[in-house]
Coordinates of C-alpha atoms and ligand atoms in Angstrom, one line a residue:
X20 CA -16.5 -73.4 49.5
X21 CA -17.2 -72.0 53.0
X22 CA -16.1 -71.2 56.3
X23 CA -14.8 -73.7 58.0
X24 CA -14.2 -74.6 62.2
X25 CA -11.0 -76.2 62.7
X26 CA -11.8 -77.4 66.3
X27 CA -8.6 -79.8 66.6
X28 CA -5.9 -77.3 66.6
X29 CA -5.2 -76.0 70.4
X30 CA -6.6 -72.9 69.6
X31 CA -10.2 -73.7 67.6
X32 CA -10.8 -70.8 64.7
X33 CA -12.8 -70.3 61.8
X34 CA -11.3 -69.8 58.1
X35 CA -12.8 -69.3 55.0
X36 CA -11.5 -72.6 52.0
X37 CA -11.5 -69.0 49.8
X38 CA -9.5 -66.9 51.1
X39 CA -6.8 -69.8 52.1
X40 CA -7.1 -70.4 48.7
X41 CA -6.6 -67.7 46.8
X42 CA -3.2 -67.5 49.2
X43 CA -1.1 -64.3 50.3
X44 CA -2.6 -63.8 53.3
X45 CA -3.2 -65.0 57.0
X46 CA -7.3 -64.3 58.1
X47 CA -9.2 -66.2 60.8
X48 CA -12.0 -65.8 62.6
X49 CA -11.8 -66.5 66.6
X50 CA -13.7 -68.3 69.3
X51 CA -13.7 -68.3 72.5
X52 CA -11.4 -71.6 73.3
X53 CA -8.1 -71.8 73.3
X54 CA -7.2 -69.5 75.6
X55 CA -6.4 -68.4 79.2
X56 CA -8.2 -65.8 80.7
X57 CA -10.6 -66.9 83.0
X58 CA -14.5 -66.6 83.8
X59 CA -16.6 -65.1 82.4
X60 CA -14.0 -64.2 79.9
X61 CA -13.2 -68.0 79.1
X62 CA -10.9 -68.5 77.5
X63 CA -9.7 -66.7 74.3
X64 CA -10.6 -63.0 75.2
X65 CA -9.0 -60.8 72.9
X66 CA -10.1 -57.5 74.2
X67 CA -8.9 -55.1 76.5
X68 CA -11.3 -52.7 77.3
X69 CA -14.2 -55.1 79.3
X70 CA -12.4 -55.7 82.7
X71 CA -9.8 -59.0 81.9
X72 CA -6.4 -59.3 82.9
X73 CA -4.2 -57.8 80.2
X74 CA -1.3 -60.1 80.7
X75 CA -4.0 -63.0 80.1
X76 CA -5.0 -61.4 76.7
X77 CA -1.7 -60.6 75.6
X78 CA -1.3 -64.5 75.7
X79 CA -4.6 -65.1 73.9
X80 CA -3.6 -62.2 71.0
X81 CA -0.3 -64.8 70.8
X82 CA -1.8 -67.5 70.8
X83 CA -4.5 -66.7 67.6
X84 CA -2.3 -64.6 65.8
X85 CA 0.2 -67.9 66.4
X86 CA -2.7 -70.3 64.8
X87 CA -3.5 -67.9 62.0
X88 CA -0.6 -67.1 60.7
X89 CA -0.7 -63.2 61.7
X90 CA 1.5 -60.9 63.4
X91 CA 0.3 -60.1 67.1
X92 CA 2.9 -57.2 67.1
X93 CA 1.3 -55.6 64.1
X94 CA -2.5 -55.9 64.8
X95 CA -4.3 -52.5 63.7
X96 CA -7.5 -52.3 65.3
X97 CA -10.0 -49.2 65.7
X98 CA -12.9 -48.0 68.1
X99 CA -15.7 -49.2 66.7
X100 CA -18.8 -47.1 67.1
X101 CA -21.9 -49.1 64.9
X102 CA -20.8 -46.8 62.0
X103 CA -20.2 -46.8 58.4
X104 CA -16.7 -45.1 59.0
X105 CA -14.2 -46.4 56.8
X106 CA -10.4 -46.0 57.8
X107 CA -7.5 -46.6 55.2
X108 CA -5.1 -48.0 57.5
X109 CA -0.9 -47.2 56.8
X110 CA 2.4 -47.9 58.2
X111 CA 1.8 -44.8 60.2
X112 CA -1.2 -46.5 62.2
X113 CA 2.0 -49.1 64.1
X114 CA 2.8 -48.1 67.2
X115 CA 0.0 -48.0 69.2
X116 CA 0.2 -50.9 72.5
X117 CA -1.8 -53.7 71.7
X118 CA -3.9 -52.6 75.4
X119 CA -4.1 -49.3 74.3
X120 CA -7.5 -48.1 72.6
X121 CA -6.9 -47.1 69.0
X122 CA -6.8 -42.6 68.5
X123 CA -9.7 -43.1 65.4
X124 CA -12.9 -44.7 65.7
X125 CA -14.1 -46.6 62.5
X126 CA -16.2 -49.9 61.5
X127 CA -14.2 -50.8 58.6
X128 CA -10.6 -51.2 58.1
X129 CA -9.0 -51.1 54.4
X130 CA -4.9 -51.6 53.8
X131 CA -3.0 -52.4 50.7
X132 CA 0.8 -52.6 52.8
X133 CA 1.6 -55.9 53.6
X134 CA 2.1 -56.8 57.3
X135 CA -0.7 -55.0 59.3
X136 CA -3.3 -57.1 61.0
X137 CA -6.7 -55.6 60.3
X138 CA -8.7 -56.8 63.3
X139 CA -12.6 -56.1 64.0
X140 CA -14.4 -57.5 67.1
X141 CA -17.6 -59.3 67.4
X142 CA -20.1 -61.3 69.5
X143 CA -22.8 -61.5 67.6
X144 CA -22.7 -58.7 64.8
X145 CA -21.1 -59.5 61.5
X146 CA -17.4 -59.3 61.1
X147 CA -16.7 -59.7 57.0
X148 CA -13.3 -59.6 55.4
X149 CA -12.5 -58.9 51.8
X150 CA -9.5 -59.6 49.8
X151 CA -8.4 -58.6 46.5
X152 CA -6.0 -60.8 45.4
X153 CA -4.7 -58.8 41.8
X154 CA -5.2 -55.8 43.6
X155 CA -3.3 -56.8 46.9
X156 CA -5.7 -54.7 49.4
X157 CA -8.0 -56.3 52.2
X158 CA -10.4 -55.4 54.4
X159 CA -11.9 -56.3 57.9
X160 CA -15.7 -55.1 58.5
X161 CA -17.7 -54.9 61.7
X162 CA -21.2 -54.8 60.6
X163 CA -23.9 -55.0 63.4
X164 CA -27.4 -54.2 62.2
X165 CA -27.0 -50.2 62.9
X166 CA -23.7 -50.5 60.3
X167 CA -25.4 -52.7 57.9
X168 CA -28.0 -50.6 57.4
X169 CA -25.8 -47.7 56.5
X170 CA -23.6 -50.1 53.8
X171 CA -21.1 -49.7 55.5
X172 CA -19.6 -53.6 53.6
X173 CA -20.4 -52.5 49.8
X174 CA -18.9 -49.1 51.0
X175 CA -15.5 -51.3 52.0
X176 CA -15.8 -53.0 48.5
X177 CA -15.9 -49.2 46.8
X178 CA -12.9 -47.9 48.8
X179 CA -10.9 -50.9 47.8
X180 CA -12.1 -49.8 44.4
X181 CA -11.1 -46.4 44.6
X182 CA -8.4 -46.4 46.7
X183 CA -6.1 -49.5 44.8
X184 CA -7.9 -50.1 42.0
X185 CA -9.9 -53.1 42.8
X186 CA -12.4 -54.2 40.2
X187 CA -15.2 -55.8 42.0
X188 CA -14.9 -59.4 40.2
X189 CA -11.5 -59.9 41.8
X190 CA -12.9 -59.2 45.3
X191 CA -13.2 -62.4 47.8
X192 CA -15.7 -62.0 50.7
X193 CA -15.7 -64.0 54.0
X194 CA -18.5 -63.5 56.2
X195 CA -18.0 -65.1 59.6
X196 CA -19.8 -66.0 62.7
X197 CA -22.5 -63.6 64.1
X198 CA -26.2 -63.9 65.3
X199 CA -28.1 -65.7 62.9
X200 CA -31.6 -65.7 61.2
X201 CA -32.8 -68.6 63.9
X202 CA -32.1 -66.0 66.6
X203 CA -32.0 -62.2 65.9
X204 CA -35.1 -61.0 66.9
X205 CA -36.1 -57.3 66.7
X206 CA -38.8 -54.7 66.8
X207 CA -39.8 -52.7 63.3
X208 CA -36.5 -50.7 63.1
X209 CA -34.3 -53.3 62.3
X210 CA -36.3 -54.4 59.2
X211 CA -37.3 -50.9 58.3
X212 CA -34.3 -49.4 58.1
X213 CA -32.7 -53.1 56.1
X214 CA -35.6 -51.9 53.6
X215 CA -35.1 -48.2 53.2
X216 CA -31.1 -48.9 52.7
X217 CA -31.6 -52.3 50.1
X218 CA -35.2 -52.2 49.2
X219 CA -36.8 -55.4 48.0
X220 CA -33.4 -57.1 48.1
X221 CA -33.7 -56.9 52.0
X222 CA -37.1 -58.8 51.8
X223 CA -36.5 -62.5 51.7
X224 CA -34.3 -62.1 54.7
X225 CA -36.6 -61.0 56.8
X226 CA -39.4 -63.2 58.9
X227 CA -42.3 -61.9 60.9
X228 CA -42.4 -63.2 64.4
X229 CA -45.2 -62.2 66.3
X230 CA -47.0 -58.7 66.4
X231 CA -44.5 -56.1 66.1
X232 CA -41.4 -58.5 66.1
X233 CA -39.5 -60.0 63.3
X234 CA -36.6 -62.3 62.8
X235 CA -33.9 -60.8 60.5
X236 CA -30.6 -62.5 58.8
X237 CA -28.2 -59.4 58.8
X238 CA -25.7 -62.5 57.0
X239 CA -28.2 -62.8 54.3
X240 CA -28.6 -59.3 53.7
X241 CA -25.0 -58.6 53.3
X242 CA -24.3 -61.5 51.1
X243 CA -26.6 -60.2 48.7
X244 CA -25.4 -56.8 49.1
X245 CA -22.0 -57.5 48.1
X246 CA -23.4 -59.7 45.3
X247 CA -25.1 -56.2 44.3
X248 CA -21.8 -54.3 44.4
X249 CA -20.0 -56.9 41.9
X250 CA -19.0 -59.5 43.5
X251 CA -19.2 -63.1 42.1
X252 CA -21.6 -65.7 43.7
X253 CA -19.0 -68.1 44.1
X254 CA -16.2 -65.5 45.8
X255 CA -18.6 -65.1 48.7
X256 CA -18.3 -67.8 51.6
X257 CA -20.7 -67.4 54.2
X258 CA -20.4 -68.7 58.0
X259 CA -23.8 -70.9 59.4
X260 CA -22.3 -70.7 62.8
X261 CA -24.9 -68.5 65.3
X262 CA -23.5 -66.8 67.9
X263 CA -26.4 -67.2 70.3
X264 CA -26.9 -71.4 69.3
X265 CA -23.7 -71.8 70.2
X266 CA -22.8 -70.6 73.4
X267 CA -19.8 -73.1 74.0
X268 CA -18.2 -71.9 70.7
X269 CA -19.0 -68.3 70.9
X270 CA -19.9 -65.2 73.0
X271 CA -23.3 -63.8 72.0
X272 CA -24.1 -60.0 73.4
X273 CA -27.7 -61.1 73.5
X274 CA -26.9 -63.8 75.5
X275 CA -25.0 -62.7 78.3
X276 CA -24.7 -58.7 77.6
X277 CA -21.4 -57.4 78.9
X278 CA -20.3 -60.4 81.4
X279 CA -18.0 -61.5 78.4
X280 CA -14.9 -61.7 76.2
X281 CA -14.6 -60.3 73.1
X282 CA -14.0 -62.6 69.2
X283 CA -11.7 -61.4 66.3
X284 CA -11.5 -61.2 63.3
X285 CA -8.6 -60.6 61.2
X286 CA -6.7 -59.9 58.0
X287 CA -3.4 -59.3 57.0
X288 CA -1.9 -59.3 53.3
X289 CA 1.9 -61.7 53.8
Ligands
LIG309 ZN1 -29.2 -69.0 66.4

């Protein structure tokens, strides 16, 4: 199984063959065609807070939530801060505009009530969603390197757990597009603090690249991170889209820093 590009429907997005088939729910991962805002925001920006027209990306949030499957009137989103904050979203959380900025700040969303949109934006870190199918809970992760090295994906998996009784087996993990292997260069932190959070596990995904610089695969690490909390080899589909390969798919924040749009990804139990 795996994540798959549909780039023949008017609005090209990414699904996981698991998820869809495990059924109950609408989840998709965005890129940036499809939509209409215009440069450098082209085309499918689906965030408010980096300088687009809002009546442009109130058009794009209908048009993906349209190709998904999702409610754009229900999306539950949060300010996300390169944390391991975790935010049990309920009913309660409707009601804020779509334009407004959400009153928590969290990396993770978690739900078990049908209808809410858990949405988590990227370009470049790693947005993961997790669905329990016999539990009836999902979750939407932003994981850039700072959140992946707190755990802040196995510490989704273990509030599903607590919070609705989720046993680990049952669990179903897409993990979309984000800056791969091939292209995420850093200095010493990055790897050290992969290392101190996952040990040897962390290792094999992890290349030197010159003095003082390595290449690290933050997908890699979480995959086996969440094959460490319980999860089943085969309930884990993985993304080989790179956001910085593929700048006519995707925006990459290493490519072109701030001058961009923002990429969903999103969750919602039917
Ligand atoms: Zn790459």
């Amino acid at each position: 199984m795996s994540v798959i590009l549909d780039s023949s429907h008017p609005v090209p997005h990414l699904s996981s063959t698991l998820l869809t088939a495990a059924g109950g729910i609408a989840h998709g991962f965005s890129t940036r065609l499809g939509g209409v805002s215009s440069a450098p925001f082209d085309s499918l920006d689906l965030g408010y807070n980096r300088g687009d027209d809002p009546a442009r990306v109130a058009e794009n949030y209908r048009r993906f939530c349209a190709a998904i499957g999702a409610d754009h009137d229900r999306v539950i989103k949060s300010r996300q801060i390169h944390t391991a904050n975790i935010h049990v979203v309920t009913e309660a959380d409707l009601g804020v505009a779509l334009c407004e900025p959400a009153p928590y700040e969290a990396d993770g969303l978690v739900t078990n009530v049908p209808g809410l949109c858990l949405t988590v934006f990227t370009a470049d870190c790693v947005p993961v969603l997790l669905y329990d199918p016999v539990a009836r809970c999902v979750a939407a992760v932003h994981s850039g390197w700072r959140s992946t090295a707190m755990a802040i994906v196995p510490k989704a998996v273990q509030v599903m757990a607590d919070r609705f009784g989720s046993r680990q087996e049952n669990i179903i993990a897409a993990i979309g597009p984000a800056i791969g292997g091939c292209c995420f260069q850093t200095q010493k932190e990055v790897p050290d603090a992969m290392l101190e959070t996952y040990g040897s596990a962390a290792a094999p995904f992890i290349r030197p690249d010159g003095p003082g610089h390595f290449r690290v695969d933050l997908r890699g690490i979480i995959a086996g991170s969440l094959h460490n909390a319980g999860l089943t080899g085969n309930h884990i589909d993985i993304s080989d889209h790179c956001t910085a390969c593929r700048p006519d798919l995707f925006w990459s924040h290493r490519l072109v820093g701030n001058a961009r749009g923002s990429m969903a990804a999103m969750i919602q139990l039917l």
